PDB file of C-alpha atoms and ligand atoms in Angstrom:
ATOM      1  CA  UNK N1121       0.000   0.000   0.000  1.00 56.00           C
ATOM      2  CA  UNK N1122       1.198   3.546  -0.754  1.00 85.00           C
ATOM      3  CA  UNK N1123       2.334   5.508   2.283  1.00 94.00           C
ATOM      4  CA  UNK N1124      -0.082   8.022   3.766  1.00 97.00           C
ATOM      5  CA  UNK N1125       1.251  11.574   4.091  1.00 98.00           C
ATOM      6  CA  UNK N1126       0.170  14.524   6.248  1.00 98.00           C
ATOM      7  CA  UNK N1127       0.957  17.556   4.116  1.00 98.00           C
ATOM      8  CA  UNK N1128      -2.334  19.341   4.781  1.00 98.00           C
ATOM      9  CA  UNK N1129      -5.423  18.551   6.854  1.00 98.00           C
ATOM     10  CA  UNK N1130      -7.125  17.623   3.590  1.00 98.00           C
ATOM     11  CA  UNK N1131      -4.963  14.487   3.343  1.00 98.00           C
ATOM     12  CA  UNK N1132      -7.114  12.882   6.050  1.00 98.00           C
ATOM     13  CA  UNK N1133     -10.851  12.327   6.209  1.00 98.00           C
ATOM     14  CA  UNK N1134     -12.939  14.169   8.827  1.00 98.00           C
ATOM     15  CA  UNK N1135     -13.399  10.840  10.622  1.00 98.00           C
ATOM     16  CA  UNK N1136      -9.649  10.216  10.686  1.00 98.00           C
ATOM     17  CA  UNK N1137      -9.007  13.714  12.033  1.00 98.00           C
ATOM     18  CA  UNK N1138     -11.642  13.304  14.731  1.00 98.00           C
ATOM     19  CA  UNK N1139     -10.043  10.006  15.706  1.00 98.00           C
ATOM     20  CA  UNK N1140      -6.598  11.651  15.906  1.00 98.00           C
ATOM     21  CA  UNK N1141      -7.915  14.424  18.151  1.00 98.00           C
ATOM     22  CA  UNK N1142      -9.545  11.910  20.467  1.00 98.00           C
ATOM     23  CA  UNK N1143      -6.435   9.735  20.483  1.00 98.00           C
ATOM     24  CA  UNK N1144      -4.278  12.751  21.376  1.00 98.00           C
ATOM     25  CA  UNK N1145      -6.452  13.155  24.467  1.00 98.00           C
ATOM     26  CA  UNK N1146      -6.031   9.471  25.360  1.00 98.00           C
ATOM     27  CA  UNK N1147      -2.258   9.659  24.942  1.00 98.00           C
ATOM     28  CA  UNK N1148      -2.184  12.766  27.145  1.00 98.00           C
ATOM     29  CA  UNK N1149      -4.007  10.855  29.889  1.00 98.00           C
ATOM     30  CA  UNK N1150      -1.684   7.839  29.608  1.00 98.00           C
ATOM     31  CA  UNK N1151       1.329  10.146  29.822  1.00 98.00           C
ATOM     32  CA  UNK N1152      -0.062  11.979  32.871  1.00 98.00           C
ATOM     33  CA  UNK N1153      -0.706   8.629  34.588  1.00 98.00           C
ATOM     34  CA  UNK N1154       2.843   7.505  33.859  1.00 97.00           C
ATOM     35  CA  UNK N1155       1.658   4.529  31.845  1.00 96.00           C
ATOM     36  CA  UNK N1156       4.298   3.486  29.300  1.00 95.00           C
ATOM     37  CA  UNK N1157       3.084   3.028  25.724  1.00 97.00           C
ATOM     38  CA  UNK N1158       5.857   2.102  23.303  1.00 98.00           C
ATOM     39  CA  UNK N1159       4.419   0.817  20.040  1.00 98.00           C
ATOM     40  CA  UNK N1160       7.228   2.376  17.956  1.00 98.00           C
ATOM     41  CA  UNK N1161      10.177   0.376  19.284  1.00 98.00           C
ATOM     42  CA  UNK N1162      12.691   0.097  16.457  1.00 98.00           C
ATOM     43  CA  UNK N1163      11.079   2.903  14.420  1.00 98.00           C
ATOM     44  CA  UNK N1164      12.906   6.079  13.396  1.00 98.00           C
ATOM     45  CA  UNK N1165      11.650   9.510  12.352  1.00 98.00           C
ATOM     46  CA  UNK N1166      13.929  11.819  10.337  1.00 96.00           C
ATOM     47  CA  UNK N1167      13.203  15.496  11.036  1.00 96.00           C
ATOM     48  CA  UNK N1168      14.361  17.923   8.339  1.00 93.00           C
ATOM     49  CA  UNK N1169      14.268  21.525   9.539  1.00 92.00           C
ATOM     50  CA  UNK N1170      15.045  24.221   6.984  1.00 89.00           C
ATOM     51  CA  UNK N1171      13.639  26.792   9.458  1.00 90.00           C
ATOM     52  CA  UNK N1172      14.029  27.076  13.209  1.00 91.00           C
ATOM     53  CA  UNK N1173      11.616  25.481  15.689  1.00 95.00           C
ATOM     54  CA  UNK N1174      11.086  24.873  19.379  1.00 97.00           C
ATOM     55  CA  UNK N1175       7.649  23.263  19.789  1.00 98.00           C
ATOM     56  CA  UNK N1176       7.505  21.172  16.630  1.00 98.00           C
ATOM     57  CA  UNK N1177      10.975  19.747  17.088  1.00 98.00           C
ATOM     58  CA  UNK N1178      10.658  18.980  20.804  1.00 98.00           C
ATOM     59  CA  UNK N1179       7.175  17.495  20.389  1.00 98.00           C
ATOM     60  CA  UNK N1180       8.296  15.117  17.630  1.00 98.00           C
ATOM     61  CA  UNK N1181      11.582  14.226  19.315  1.00 98.00           C
ATOM     62  CA  UNK N1182      10.084  13.675  22.774  1.00 98.00           C
ATOM     63  CA  UNK N1183       7.054  12.002  21.203  1.00 98.00           C
ATOM     64  CA  UNK N1184       9.141   9.439  19.312  1.00 98.00           C
ATOM     65  CA  UNK N1185      11.147   8.742  22.472  1.00 98.00           C
ATOM     66  CA  UNK N1186       8.011   8.245  24.578  1.00 98.00           C
ATOM     67  CA  UNK N1187       6.528   5.924  21.946  1.00 98.00           C
ATOM     68  CA  UNK N1188       9.664   3.788  22.069  1.00 98.00           C
ATOM     69  CA  UNK N1189      11.204   5.028  18.813  1.00 98.00           C
ATOM     70  CA  UNK N1190      13.955   7.419  17.834  1.00 98.00           C
ATOM     71  CA  UNK N1191      14.154  10.770  16.022  1.00 98.00           C
ATOM     72  CA  UNK N1192      17.046  12.200  14.008  1.00 96.00           C
ATOM     73  CA  UNK N1193      17.353  15.982  13.604  1.00 95.00           C
ATOM     74  CA  UNK N1194      18.683  17.220  10.245  1.00 93.00           C
ATOM     75  CA  UNK N1195      19.186  20.816   9.248  1.00 85.00           C
ATOM     76  CA  UNK N1196      20.576  22.088   5.951  1.00 80.00           C
ATOM     77  CA  UNK N1197      23.918  22.954   7.535  1.00 83.00           C
ATOM     78  CA  UNK N1198      24.344  19.375   8.748  1.00 77.00           C
ATOM     79  CA  UNK N1199      23.083  17.529   5.690  1.00 84.00           C
ATOM     80  CA  UNK N1200      23.633  17.375   1.947  1.00 88.00           C
ATOM     81  CA  UNK N1201      20.192  18.974   1.419  1.00 82.00           C
ATOM     82  CA  UNK N1202      21.914  22.279   2.179  1.00 83.00           C
ATOM     83  CA  UNK N1203      24.525  21.601  -0.510  1.00 87.00           C
ATOM     84  CA  UNK N1204      22.023  20.998  -3.263  1.00 87.00           C
ATOM     85  CA  UNK N1205      21.330  17.253  -3.127  1.00 89.00           C
ATOM     86  CA  UNK N1206      17.989  16.876  -4.925  1.00 85.00           C
ATOM     87  CA  UNK N1207      14.978  16.404  -2.682  1.00 80.00           C
ATOM     88  CA  UNK N1208      13.964  13.301  -4.659  1.00 83.00           C
ATOM     89  CA  UNK N1209      17.344  11.657  -4.067  1.00 89.00           C
ATOM     90  CA  UNK N1210      17.180  12.493  -0.370  1.00 89.00           C
ATOM     91  CA  UNK N1211      13.666  11.084  -0.143  1.00 87.00           C
ATOM     92  CA  UNK N1212      14.746   7.777  -1.685  1.00 90.00           C
ATOM     93  CA  UNK N1213      17.757   7.502   0.603  1.00 94.00           C
ATOM     94  CA  UNK N1214      15.801   8.294   3.770  1.00 95.00           C
ATOM     95  CA  UNK N1215      13.085   5.805   2.826  1.00 95.00           C
ATOM     96  CA  UNK N1216      15.720   3.066   2.942  1.00 96.00           C
ATOM     97  CA  UNK N1217      16.844   4.016   6.439  1.00 97.00           C
ATOM     98  CA  UNK N1218      13.953   5.461   8.475  1.00 98.00           C
ATOM     99  CA  UNK N1219      10.204   4.891   8.819  1.00 98.00           C
ATOM    100  CA  UNK N1220       8.824   8.449   8.438  1.00 98.00           C
ATOM    101  CA  UNK N1221      10.058  11.935   7.588  1.00 97.00           C
ATOM    102  CA  UNK N1222       8.958  15.285   8.974  1.00 97.00           C
ATOM    103  CA  UNK N1223       9.924  18.382   6.987  1.00 95.00           C
ATOM    104  CA  UNK N1224       9.714  22.081   7.859  1.00 94.00           C
ATOM    105  CA  UNK N1225      10.463  24.217   4.803  1.00 93.00           C
ATOM    106  CA  UNK N1226       9.507  27.686   3.680  1.00 91.00           C
ATOM    107  CA  UNK N1227       8.561  26.520   0.179  1.00 93.00           C
ATOM    108  CA  UNK N1228       5.496  24.295   0.301  1.00 96.00           C
ATOM    109  CA  UNK N1229       6.565  22.479  -2.849  1.00 95.00           C
ATOM    110  CA  UNK N1230       9.620  21.127  -1.021  1.00 93.00           C
ATOM    111  CA  UNK N1231       7.236  19.087   1.144  1.00 96.00           C
ATOM    112  CA  UNK N1232       4.833  18.141  -1.644  1.00 96.00           C
ATOM    113  CA  UNK N1233       7.809  17.192  -3.828  1.00 93.00           C
ATOM    114  CA  UNK N1234       9.220  15.015  -1.092  1.00 92.00           C
ATOM    115  CA  UNK N1235       5.875  13.347  -0.461  1.00 95.00           C
ATOM    116  CA  UNK N1236       5.343  12.709  -4.187  1.00 94.00           C
ATOM    117  CA  UNK N1237       8.387  10.432  -4.358  1.00 92.00           C
ATOM    118  CA  UNK N1238       8.450   9.064  -0.816  1.00 95.00           C
ATOM    119  CA  UNK N1239       7.502   5.477  -0.046  1.00 95.00           C
ATOM    120  CA  UNK N1240       7.316   6.311   3.671  1.00 97.00           C
ATOM    121  CA  UNK N1241       4.996   8.793   5.421  1.00 98.00           C
ATOM    122  CA  UNK N1242       5.902  12.475   5.085  1.00 97.00           C
ATOM    123  CA  UNK N1243       4.675  15.011   7.646  1.00 98.00           C
ATOM    124  CA  UNK N1244       4.506  18.741   6.990  1.00 98.00           C
ATOM    125  CA  UNK N1245       6.171  20.402   9.978  1.00 98.00           C
ATOM    126  CA  UNK N1246       5.146  23.829   8.605  1.00 97.00           C
ATOM    127  CA  UNK N1247       5.558  25.625   5.309  1.00 97.00           C
ATOM    128  CA  UNK N1248       4.612  29.100   4.127  1.00 95.00           C
ATOM    129  CA  UNK N1249       1.246  27.643   3.051  1.00 97.00           C
ATOM    130  CA  UNK N1250       0.131  25.334   5.852  1.00 98.00           C
ATOM    131  CA  UNK N1251       0.825  24.254   9.424  1.00 98.00           C
ATOM    132  CA  UNK N1252      -1.409  21.202   9.879  1.00 98.00           C
ATOM    133  CA  UNK N1253       0.366  19.793  12.965  1.00 98.00           C
ATOM    134  CA  UNK N1254      -0.499  22.968  14.877  1.00 98.00           C
ATOM    135  CA  UNK N1255      -4.174  22.503  14.017  1.00 98.00           C
ATOM    136  CA  UNK N1256      -4.195  19.010  15.503  1.00 98.00           C
ATOM    137  CA  UNK N1257      -3.049  20.515  18.814  1.00 98.00           C
ATOM    138  CA  UNK N1258      -5.514  23.402  18.567  1.00 99.00           C
ATOM    139  CA  UNK N1259      -8.450  21.092  17.872  1.00 98.00           C
ATOM    140  CA  UNK N1260      -7.401  18.790  20.705  1.00 98.00           C
ATOM    141  CA  UNK N1261      -7.175  21.776  23.060  1.00 98.00           C
ATOM    142  CA  UNK N1262     -10.640  23.038  22.164  1.00 98.00           C
ATOM    143  CA  UNK N1263     -12.137  19.551  22.520  1.00 98.00           C
ATOM    144  CA  UNK N1264     -10.445  19.080  25.886  1.00 98.00           C
ATOM    145  CA  UNK N1265     -11.657  22.390  27.307  1.00 98.00           C
ATOM    146  CA  UNK N1266     -14.967  23.035  25.533  1.00 98.00           C
ATOM    147  CA  UNK N1267     -16.092  19.845  23.786  1.00 98.00           C
ATOM    148  CA  UNK N1268     -16.793  19.339  20.073  1.00 97.00           C
ATOM    149  CA  UNK N1269     -15.869  22.246  17.806  1.00 98.00           C
ATOM    150  CA  UNK N1270     -18.392  21.201  15.154  1.00 98.00           C
ATOM    151  CA  UNK N1271     -20.948  23.965  14.630  1.00 98.00           C
ATOM    152  CA  UNK N1272     -18.942  26.529  16.636  1.00 98.00           C
ATOM    153  CA  UNK N1273     -17.699  29.933  15.486  1.00 98.00           C
ATOM    154  CA  UNK N1274     -13.967  30.621  15.222  1.00 98.00           C
ATOM    155  CA  UNK N1275     -12.390  34.038  14.570  1.00 98.00           C
ATOM    156  CA  UNK N1276      -8.980  34.328  12.953  1.00 98.00           C
ATOM    157  CA  UNK N1277      -7.397  37.780  13.307  1.00 98.00           C
ATOM    158  CA  UNK N1278      -4.252  38.947  11.519  1.00 97.00           C
ATOM    159  CA  UNK N1279      -2.176  37.533   8.701  1.00 96.00           C
ATOM    160  CA  UNK N1280      -3.814  35.384   6.022  1.00 97.00           C
ATOM    161  CA  UNK N1281      -0.767  33.123   6.003  1.00 96.00           C
ATOM    162  CA  UNK N1282      -0.053  29.512   6.910  1.00 97.00           C
ATOM    163  CA  UNK N1283      -2.022  29.389  10.172  1.00 98.00           C
ATOM    164  CA  UNK N1284      -4.988  31.131   8.580  1.00 98.00           C
ATOM    165  CA  UNK N1285      -4.836  28.689   5.652  1.00 98.00           C
ATOM    166  CA  UNK N1286      -4.811  25.731   8.002  1.00 98.00           C
ATOM    167  CA  UNK N1287      -7.762  27.165   9.935  1.00 98.00           C
ATOM    168  CA  UNK N1288      -9.646  27.427   6.638  1.00 98.00           C
ATOM    169  CA  UNK N1289      -8.932  23.744   5.964  1.00 98.00           C
ATOM    170  CA  UNK N1290      -9.903  22.907   9.534  1.00 98.00           C
ATOM    171  CA  UNK N1291     -13.232  24.736   9.219  1.00 98.00           C
ATOM    172  CA  UNK N1292     -14.196  22.373   6.424  1.00 98.00           C
ATOM    173  CA  UNK N1293     -12.748  19.216   7.958  1.00 98.00           C
ATOM    174  CA  UNK N1294     -14.006  19.786  11.526  1.00 98.00           C
ATOM    175  CA  UNK N1295     -17.273  21.518  10.598  1.00 98.00           C
ATOM    176  CA  UNK N1296     -16.992  24.950  12.227  1.00 98.00           C
ATOM    177  CA  UNK N1297     -17.651  28.437  10.877  1.00 98.00           C
ATOM    178  CA  UNK N1298     -14.588  30.643  10.415  1.00 98.00           C
ATOM    179  CA  UNK N1299     -14.557  34.439  10.246  1.00 98.00           C
ATOM    180  CA  UNK N1300     -11.297  35.954   9.060  1.00 98.00           C
ATOM    181  CA  UNK N1301     -10.255  39.560   9.698  1.00 98.00           C
ATOM    182  CA  UNK N1302      -7.060  40.547   7.877  1.00 97.00           C
ATOM    183  CA  UNK N1303      -5.802  43.759   6.297  1.00 96.00           C
ATOM    184  CA  UNK N1304      -6.800  43.802   2.600  1.00 95.00           C
ATOM    185  CA  UNK N1305      -3.102  43.456   1.709  1.00 93.00           C
ATOM    186  CA  UNK N1306      -2.660  40.249   3.707  1.00 95.00           C
ATOM    187  CA  UNK N1307      -5.680  38.141   2.875  1.00 97.00           C
ATOM    188  CA  UNK N1308      -5.457  34.358   2.613  1.00 98.00           C
ATOM    189  CA  UNK N1309      -4.806  32.834  -0.787  1.00 98.00           C
ATOM    190  CA  UNK N1310      -7.978  32.832  -2.864  1.00 97.00           C
ATOM    191  CA  UNK N1311      -7.695  29.155  -3.829  1.00 97.00           C
ATOM    192  CA  UNK N1312      -7.506  28.056  -0.185  1.00 98.00           C
ATOM    193  CA  UNK N1313     -10.432  30.249   0.819  1.00 97.00           C
ATOM    194  CA  UNK N1314     -12.565  29.201  -2.150  1.00 97.00           C
ATOM    195  CA  UNK N1315     -12.377  25.550  -1.087  1.00 94.00           C
ATOM    196  CA  UNK N1316     -14.225  26.163   2.201  1.00 93.00           C
ATOM    197  CA  UNK N1317     -17.795  27.513   2.113  1.00 94.00           C
ATOM    198  CA  UNK N1318     -17.765  27.756   5.893  1.00 97.00           C
ATOM    199  CA  UNK N1319     -14.932  30.338   5.956  1.00 98.00           C
ATOM    200  CA  UNK N1320     -15.472  33.985   5.075  1.00 98.00           C
ATOM    201  CA  UNK N1321     -13.670  37.306   5.219  1.00 98.00           C
ATOM    202  CA  UNK N1322     -15.092  40.051   7.435  1.00 98.00           C
ATOM    203  CA  UNK N1323     -14.231  43.739   7.660  1.00 97.00           C
ATOM    204  CA  UNK N1324     -12.954  44.146  11.217  1.00 98.00           C
ATOM    205  CA  UNK N1325     -11.559  42.138  14.151  1.00 98.00           C
ATOM    206  CA  UNK N1326     -14.623  43.202  16.190  1.00 98.00           C
ATOM    207  CA  UNK N1327     -16.944  41.699  13.555  1.00 98.00           C
ATOM    208  CA  UNK N1328     -14.889  38.499  13.495  1.00 98.00           C
ATOM    209  CA  UNK N1329     -14.979  37.890  17.250  1.00 98.00           C
ATOM    210  CA  UNK N1330     -18.675  38.689  17.821  1.00 98.00           C
ATOM    211  CA  UNK N1331     -20.089  35.747  19.826  1.00 98.00           C
ATOM    212  CA  UNK N1332     -17.161  33.574  18.744  1.00 98.00           C
ATOM    213  CA  UNK N1333     -16.242  30.402  20.648  1.00 98.00           C
ATOM    214  CA  UNK N1334     -12.548  30.596  19.783  1.00 99.00           C
ATOM    215  CA  UNK N1335     -10.308  33.515  18.805  1.00 98.00           C
ATOM    216  CA  UNK N1336      -6.950  32.843  17.130  1.00 98.00           C
ATOM    217  CA  UNK N1337      -4.087  34.966  15.896  1.00 98.00           C
ATOM    218  CA  UNK N1338      -0.490  34.554  14.759  1.00 97.00           C
ATOM    219  CA  UNK N1339       2.575  36.754  14.459  1.00 95.00           C
ATOM    220  CA  UNK N1340       2.565  39.583  11.945  1.00 94.00           C
ATOM    221  CA  UNK N1341       6.024  38.602  10.604  1.00 86.00           C
ATOM    222  CA  UNK N1342       6.508  34.868  10.225  1.00 78.00           C
ATOM    223  CA  UNK N1343       9.700  32.905   9.629  1.00 72.00           C
ATOM    224  CA  UNK N1344      11.446  34.290   6.549  1.00 73.00           C
ATOM    225  CA  UNK N1345       9.675  37.696   6.710  1.00 76.00           C
ATOM    226  CA  UNK N1346      11.928  39.498   9.199  1.00 77.00           C
ATOM    227  CA  UNK N1347      13.036  42.110   6.651  1.00 81.00           C
ATOM    228  CA  UNK N1348       9.379  43.139   6.180  1.00 82.00           C
ATOM    229  CA  UNK N1349       8.764  43.583   9.910  1.00 83.00           C
ATOM    230  CA  UNK N1350       8.389  47.367   9.983  1.00 87.00           C
ATOM    231  CA  UNK N1351       6.063  47.511   6.975  1.00 87.00           C
ATOM    232  CA  UNK N1352       4.024  44.701   8.477  1.00 91.00           C
ATOM    233  CA  UNK N1353       3.636  46.497  11.799  1.00 91.00           C
ATOM    234  CA  UNK N1354       2.078  49.384   9.894  1.00 92.00           C
ATOM    235  CA  UNK N1355      -0.157  47.106   7.820  1.00 93.00           C
ATOM    236  CA  UNK N1356      -1.462  45.229  10.878  1.00 95.00           C
ATOM    237  CA  UNK N1357      -2.108  48.255  13.107  1.00 94.00           C
ATOM    238  CA  UNK N1358      -5.629  47.754  14.472  1.00 96.00           C
ATOM    239  CA  UNK N1359      -5.388  43.954  14.336  1.00 98.00           C
ATOM    240  CA  UNK N1360      -3.960  43.393  17.828  1.00 98.00           C
ATOM    241  CA  UNK N1361      -5.882  40.920  19.993  1.00 98.00           C
ATOM    242  CA  UNK N1362      -6.544  42.332  23.473  1.00 98.00           C
ATOM    243  CA  UNK N1363      -8.750  41.342  26.422  1.00 98.00           C
ATOM    244  CA  UNK N1364     -11.125  44.110  25.348  1.00 98.00           C
ATOM    245  CA  UNK N1365     -11.440  42.634  21.867  1.00 98.00           C
ATOM    246  CA  UNK N1366     -12.120  39.199  23.413  1.00 98.00           C
ATOM    247  CA  UNK N1367     -14.983  40.731  25.394  1.00 98.00           C
ATOM    248  CA  UNK N1368     -16.926  40.764  22.115  1.00 98.00           C
ATOM    249  CA  UNK N1369     -16.717  36.953  21.944  1.00 98.00           C
ATOM    250  CA  UNK N1370     -18.788  34.542  24.053  1.00 98.00           C
ATOM    251  CA  UNK N1371     -18.008  34.702  27.784  1.00 98.00           C
ATOM    252  CA  UNK N1372     -16.618  31.161  27.639  1.00 98.00           C
ATOM    253  CA  UNK N1373     -14.533  31.845  24.514  1.00 98.00           C
ATOM    254  CA  UNK N1374     -10.937  30.638  24.342  1.00 99.00           C
ATOM    255  CA  UNK N1375      -7.919  32.403  22.875  1.00 98.00           C
ATOM    256  CA  UNK N1376      -5.158  30.497  21.056  1.00 98.00           C
ATOM    257  CA  UNK N1377      -1.842  31.415  19.438  1.00 98.00           C
ATOM    258  CA  UNK N1378       0.581  28.873  17.990  1.00 98.00           C
ATOM    259  CA  UNK N1379       3.598  30.681  19.500  1.00 97.00           C
ATOM    260  CA  UNK N1380       6.144  32.149  19.511  1.00 96.00           C
ATOM    261  CA  UNK N1381       4.334  35.442  20.117  1.00 96.00           C
ATOM    262  CA  UNK N1382       5.364  39.082  19.930  1.00 95.00           C
ATOM    263  CA  UNK N1383       3.722  40.837  22.880  1.00 96.00           C
ATOM    264  CA  UNK N1384       2.803  44.392  21.983  1.00 95.00           C
ATOM    265  CA  UNK N1385       2.260  43.425  18.313  1.00 95.00           C
ATOM    266  CA  UNK N1386      -0.365  40.790  17.457  1.00 97.00           C
ATOM    267  CA  UNK N1387      -1.229  40.361  21.166  1.00 98.00           C
ATOM    268  CA  UNK N1388      -1.319  42.929  23.957  1.00 98.00           C
ATOM    269  CA  UNK N1389       1.219  42.465  26.734  1.00 97.00           C
ATOM    270  CA  UNK N1390      -1.480  41.305  29.171  1.00 97.00           C
ATOM    271  CA  UNK N1391      -3.361  38.860  26.953  1.00 97.00           C
ATOM    272  CA  UNK N1392      -1.572  35.664  27.995  1.00 97.00           C
ATOM    273  CA  UNK N1393      -2.473  36.405  31.635  1.00 97.00           C
ATOM    274  CA  UNK N1394      -6.166  36.506  30.724  1.00 98.00           C
ATOM    275  CA  UNK N1395      -8.020  33.353  31.842  1.00 98.00           C
ATOM    276  CA  UNK N1396      -9.423  32.984  28.333  1.00 98.00           C
ATOM    277  CA  UNK N1397      -5.907  32.441  26.971  1.00 98.00           C
ATOM    278  CA  UNK N1398      -4.969  28.754  26.706  1.00 98.00           C
ATOM    279  CA  UNK N1399      -1.782  29.171  24.691  1.00 98.00           C
ATOM    280  CA  UNK N1400       0.413  27.078  26.982  1.00 98.00           C
ATOM    281  CA  UNK N1401      -2.063  24.206  27.172  1.00 98.00           C
ATOM    282  CA  UNK N1402      -2.233  24.454  23.376  1.00 98.00           C
ATOM    283  CA  UNK N1403       1.575  24.333  23.100  1.00 98.00           C
ATOM    284  CA  UNK N1404       1.750  21.340  25.459  1.00 98.00           C
ATOM    285  CA  UNK N1405      -0.780  19.500  23.344  1.00 98.00           C
ATOM    286  CA  UNK N1406       1.636  19.576  20.425  1.00 98.00           C
ATOM    287  CA  UNK N1407       3.310  16.599  22.119  1.00 98.00           C
ATOM    288  CA  UNK N1408       0.208  14.463  22.464  1.00 98.00           C
ATOM    289  CA  UNK N1409      -1.358  15.326  19.105  1.00 98.00           C
ATOM    290  CA  UNK N1410       1.882  14.619  17.254  1.00 98.00           C
ATOM    291  CA  UNK N1411       2.231  11.300  19.078  1.00 98.00           C
ATOM    292  CA  UNK N1412      -1.259  10.423  17.852  1.00 98.00           C
ATOM    293  CA  UNK N1413      -0.207  11.390  14.323  1.00 98.00           C
ATOM    294  CA  UNK N1414       2.946   9.246  14.490  1.00 98.00           C
ATOM    295  CA  UNK N1415       0.971   6.294  15.803  1.00 98.00           C
ATOM    296  CA  UNK N1416      -1.542   6.627  12.973  1.00 98.00           C
ATOM    297  CA  UNK N1417       0.966   7.058  10.142  1.00 98.00           C
ATOM    298  CA  UNK N1418       3.158   4.225  11.383  1.00 98.00           C
ATOM    299  CA  UNK N1419       0.240   1.830  11.786  1.00 96.00           C
ATOM    300  CA  UNK N1420       0.668   1.571  15.553  1.00 93.00           C
ATOM    301  CA  UNK N1421      -2.779   2.525  16.795  1.00 89.00           C
ATOM    302  CA  UNK N1422      -4.123   0.088  19.418  1.00 90.00           C
TER     303      UNK N1422
HETATM  304  N1   CP X1236       4.045  26.766  16.751  1.00 54.68           N
HETATM  305  C1   CP X1236       5.185  26.233  16.289  1.00 54.68           C
HETATM  306  O1   CP X1236       5.202  25.563  15.268  1.00 54.68           O
HETATM  307  O2   CP X1236       6.273  26.466  17.057  1.00 54.68           O
HETATM  308  P1   CP X1236       7.768  26.216  16.608  1.00 54.68           P
HETATM  309  O3   CP X1236       8.080  27.160  15.471  1.00 54.68           O
HETATM  310  O4   CP X1236       8.583  26.542  17.844  1.00 54.68           O
HETATM  311  O5   CP X1236       7.931  24.793  16.183  1.00 54.68           O
END
């Protein structure tokens, strides 16, 4: 059978995604109870990072260890990928040595190209287009704290970039309504938006958050955009998420941010102290949701 890949949320069915979210919760409970669960003994994950990471790397590395397997960290400086070895050659070599590959790359086609020729599962660890692993953690966090997200209202404020794109995919796959408030110059890609009837652009952050169940933002300058930082600060003025903005959402609304954050830019300095903010629970759930993903892709579900 051909390997399954996780390049976007659309690679899995809604039922598979729901199962992964539930399984992430089960793995979190097992971990908290100190119950060992090591179905990946003898398995190896190669992690190719062309961009820096804290959460994604640690979650995959710790996750493989906890599941009984092993993870190998590769960055361009330490591998022949950085000296021009073709992605297809690398994919064939890795497939002969490891059981799955995770790739973080700015160019989305690096990951799709890898997956197209890989006989082992390929996981998108974030590209300029999508960040599906983060959405698994976000959906697990909402389910854990508020129950099913199906039929709920989610507000995305800020840059119509990879996190926004993945929220658009998630709206369709998990069945929630998504309102997106971005500056006109930083809207999500039209093809991504067009694929989800349940996601729509709105004029202002206040309109987006009205009676929302979940409010989400991301940094104004993502990895690879540091030289645009000043122009972006001007473009995103008025798009900061604050406790006052959250007051327009439902009283029980949650706030999420994939981190790292820039306090004083996309979030006010006090937002993470607000009880509606669950950003550190969300970050911690990267571990459990990625363990569920590894289990699934490596055929190790109980
Ligand atoms: N949210 C996220 O992907 O964090 P890292 O960049 O630290 O992996």
